[in-house]
């Protein structure tokens, strides 16, 4: 009787332990389905060149020197992120959320920012040659800083950077 009780207990305990260990491991190693959420992540020097990132989340992410050239960032949140010296040349940032993001020294050559939300985004030292800022609401002081360096025409939209910024 004792042997069969031991087998019965082991028959229940072992599977239960395996399930518990499995659940514990899945919280330590999240599934690939969560891989598109980089909230508060540190992604310095990360390479997303040419990637479709439309379902990704980069809120409060640090991605200094990141490579986002020709990436599709349509509707993506970069709120509060630090993208200092990132390469976003040719990136599509249409309707993206850039509020309070740090885009200092970022390369936005030929980028499309149509309809992006940029309330207090820091663009100090950004390269914006050929960038399209159509329908982007900017604080007047930020607009004036960008107008001082604005030049070129976006090859995709055909809009001049100065016109899209509504420079005087």
mmCIF file of C-alpha atoms in Angstrom, residues 43-127:
data_model
loop_
_atom_site.group_PDB
_atom_site.id
_atom_site.type_symbol
_atom_site.label_atom_id
_atom_site.label_comp_id
_atom_site.label_asym_id
_atom_site.label_seq_id
_atom_site.Cartn_x
_atom_site.Cartn_y
_atom_site.Cartn_z
ATOM 1 C CA UNK A 43 19.033 49.343 -27.340
ATOM 2 C CA UNK A 44 22.200 51.324 -27.941
ATOM 3 C CA UNK A 45 23.672 50.609 -31.395
ATOM 4 C CA UNK A 46 20.696 48.344 -32.253
ATOM 5 C CA UNK A 47 20.142 47.788 -35.976
ATOM 6 C CA UNK A 48 16.570 47.989 -37.281
ATOM 7 C CA UNK A 49 17.576 49.090 -40.779
ATOM 8 C CA UNK A 50 14.749 48.547 -43.277
ATOM 9 C CA UNK A 51 12.523 46.751 -40.736
ATOM 10 C CA UNK A 52 8.742 47.064 -40.485
ATOM 11 C CA UNK A 53 8.315 48.247 -36.893
ATOM 12 C CA UNK A 54 4.668 49.351 -37.082
ATOM 13 C CA UNK A 55 3.594 47.188 -34.133
ATOM 14 C CA UNK A 56 6.600 48.025 -31.951
ATOM 15 C CA UNK A 57 6.682 50.088 -28.779
ATOM 16 C CA UNK A 58 9.721 52.258 -27.988
ATOM 17 C CA UNK A 59 8.318 54.388 -25.125
ATOM 18 C CA UNK A 60 11.124 55.638 -22.849
ATOM 19 C CA UNK A 61 13.614 53.501 -24.766
ATOM 20 C CA UNK A 62 17.296 54.387 -24.969
ATOM 21 C CA UNK A 63 18.476 53.726 -28.512
ATOM 22 C CA UNK A 64 21.471 56.019 -28.863
ATOM 23 C CA UNK A 65 23.348 55.421 -32.110
ATOM 24 C CA UNK A 66 20.545 53.087 -33.231
ATOM 25 C CA UNK A 67 20.068 52.330 -36.902
ATOM 26 C CA UNK A 68 16.503 52.884 -38.131
ATOM 27 C CA UNK A 69 17.365 53.844 -41.722
ATOM 28 C CA UNK A 70 14.492 53.150 -44.139
ATOM 29 C CA UNK A 71 12.485 51.544 -41.306
ATOM 30 C CA UNK A 72 8.696 51.751 -41.191
ATOM 31 C CA UNK A 73 7.833 53.390 -37.855
ATOM 32 C CA UNK A 74 4.305 54.411 -38.833
ATOM 33 C CA UNK A 75 2.217 55.098 -35.727
ATOM 34 C CA UNK A 76 4.959 53.897 -33.371
ATOM 35 C CA UNK A 77 5.427 55.445 -29.925
ATOM 36 C CA UNK A 78 8.862 56.887 -29.212
ATOM 37 C CA UNK A 79 7.509 58.980 -26.321
ATOM 38 C CA UNK A 80 10.213 59.970 -23.856
ATOM 39 C CA UNK A 81 12.852 57.922 -25.679
ATOM 40 C CA UNK A 82 16.505 58.836 -26.156
ATOM 41 C CA UNK A 83 17.493 58.390 -29.797
ATOM 42 C CA UNK A 84 20.577 60.617 -29.683
ATOM 43 C CA UNK A 85 22.728 60.223 -32.826
ATOM 44 C CA UNK A 86 20.402 57.586 -34.305
ATOM 45 C CA UNK A 87 20.216 57.090 -38.063
ATOM 46 C CA UNK A 88 16.577 57.507 -39.111
ATOM 47 C CA UNK A 89 17.353 58.521 -42.676
ATOM 48 C CA UNK A 90 14.556 57.535 -45.017
ATOM 49 C CA UNK A 91 12.434 56.277 -42.108
ATOM 50 C CA UNK A 92 8.657 56.555 -42.255
ATOM 51 C CA UNK A 93 7.506 58.153 -38.984
ATOM 52 C CA UNK A 94 4.012 59.043 -40.229
ATOM 53 C CA UNK A 95 1.590 59.563 -37.314
ATOM 54 C CA UNK A 96 4.231 58.456 -34.816
ATOM 55 C CA UNK A 97 4.280 59.740 -31.243
ATOM 56 C CA UNK A 98 7.527 61.595 -30.578
ATOM 57 C CA UNK A 99 6.437 63.709 -27.602
ATOM 58 C CA UNK A 100 9.317 64.448 -25.204
ATOM 59 C CA UNK A 101 11.637 62.234 -27.262
ATOM 60 C CA UNK A 102 15.281 63.190 -27.550
ATOM 61 C CA UNK A 103 16.174 63.214 -31.253
ATOM 62 C CA UNK A 104 19.392 65.173 -30.795
ATOM 63 C CA UNK A 105 21.968 64.788 -33.557
ATOM 64 C CA UNK A 106 19.641 62.267 -35.243
ATOM 65 C CA UNK A 107 19.880 61.840 -39.010
ATOM 66 C CA UNK A 108 16.382 62.437 -40.434
ATOM 67 C CA UNK A 109 17.532 62.885 -44.030
ATOM 68 C CA UNK A 110 14.573 62.110 -46.333
ATOM 69 C CA UNK A 111 12.471 60.891 -43.378
ATOM 70 C CA UNK A 112 8.687 61.243 -43.467
ATOM 71 C CA UNK A 113 7.152 62.659 -40.287
ATOM 72 C CA UNK A 114 3.708 63.517 -41.702
ATOM 73 C CA UNK A 115 1.195 63.986 -38.883
ATOM 74 C CA UNK A 116 3.677 63.014 -36.164
ATOM 75 C CA UNK A 117 2.999 64.294 -32.641
ATOM 76 C CA UNK A 118 6.074 66.196 -31.475
ATOM 77 C CA UNK A 119 4.903 68.592 -28.766
ATOM 78 C CA UNK A 120 8.238 69.038 -26.940
ATOM 79 C CA UNK A 121 10.563 66.806 -28.926
ATOM 80 C CA UNK A 122 14.222 67.843 -28.818
ATOM 81 C CA UNK A 123 15.629 68.070 -32.359
ATOM 82 C CA UNK A 124 18.871 69.905 -31.431
ATOM 83 C CA UNK A 125 21.593 69.145 -33.971
ATOM 84 C CA UNK A 126 19.285 66.969 -36.096
ATOM 85 C CA UNK A 127 19.969 66.615 -39.820
#
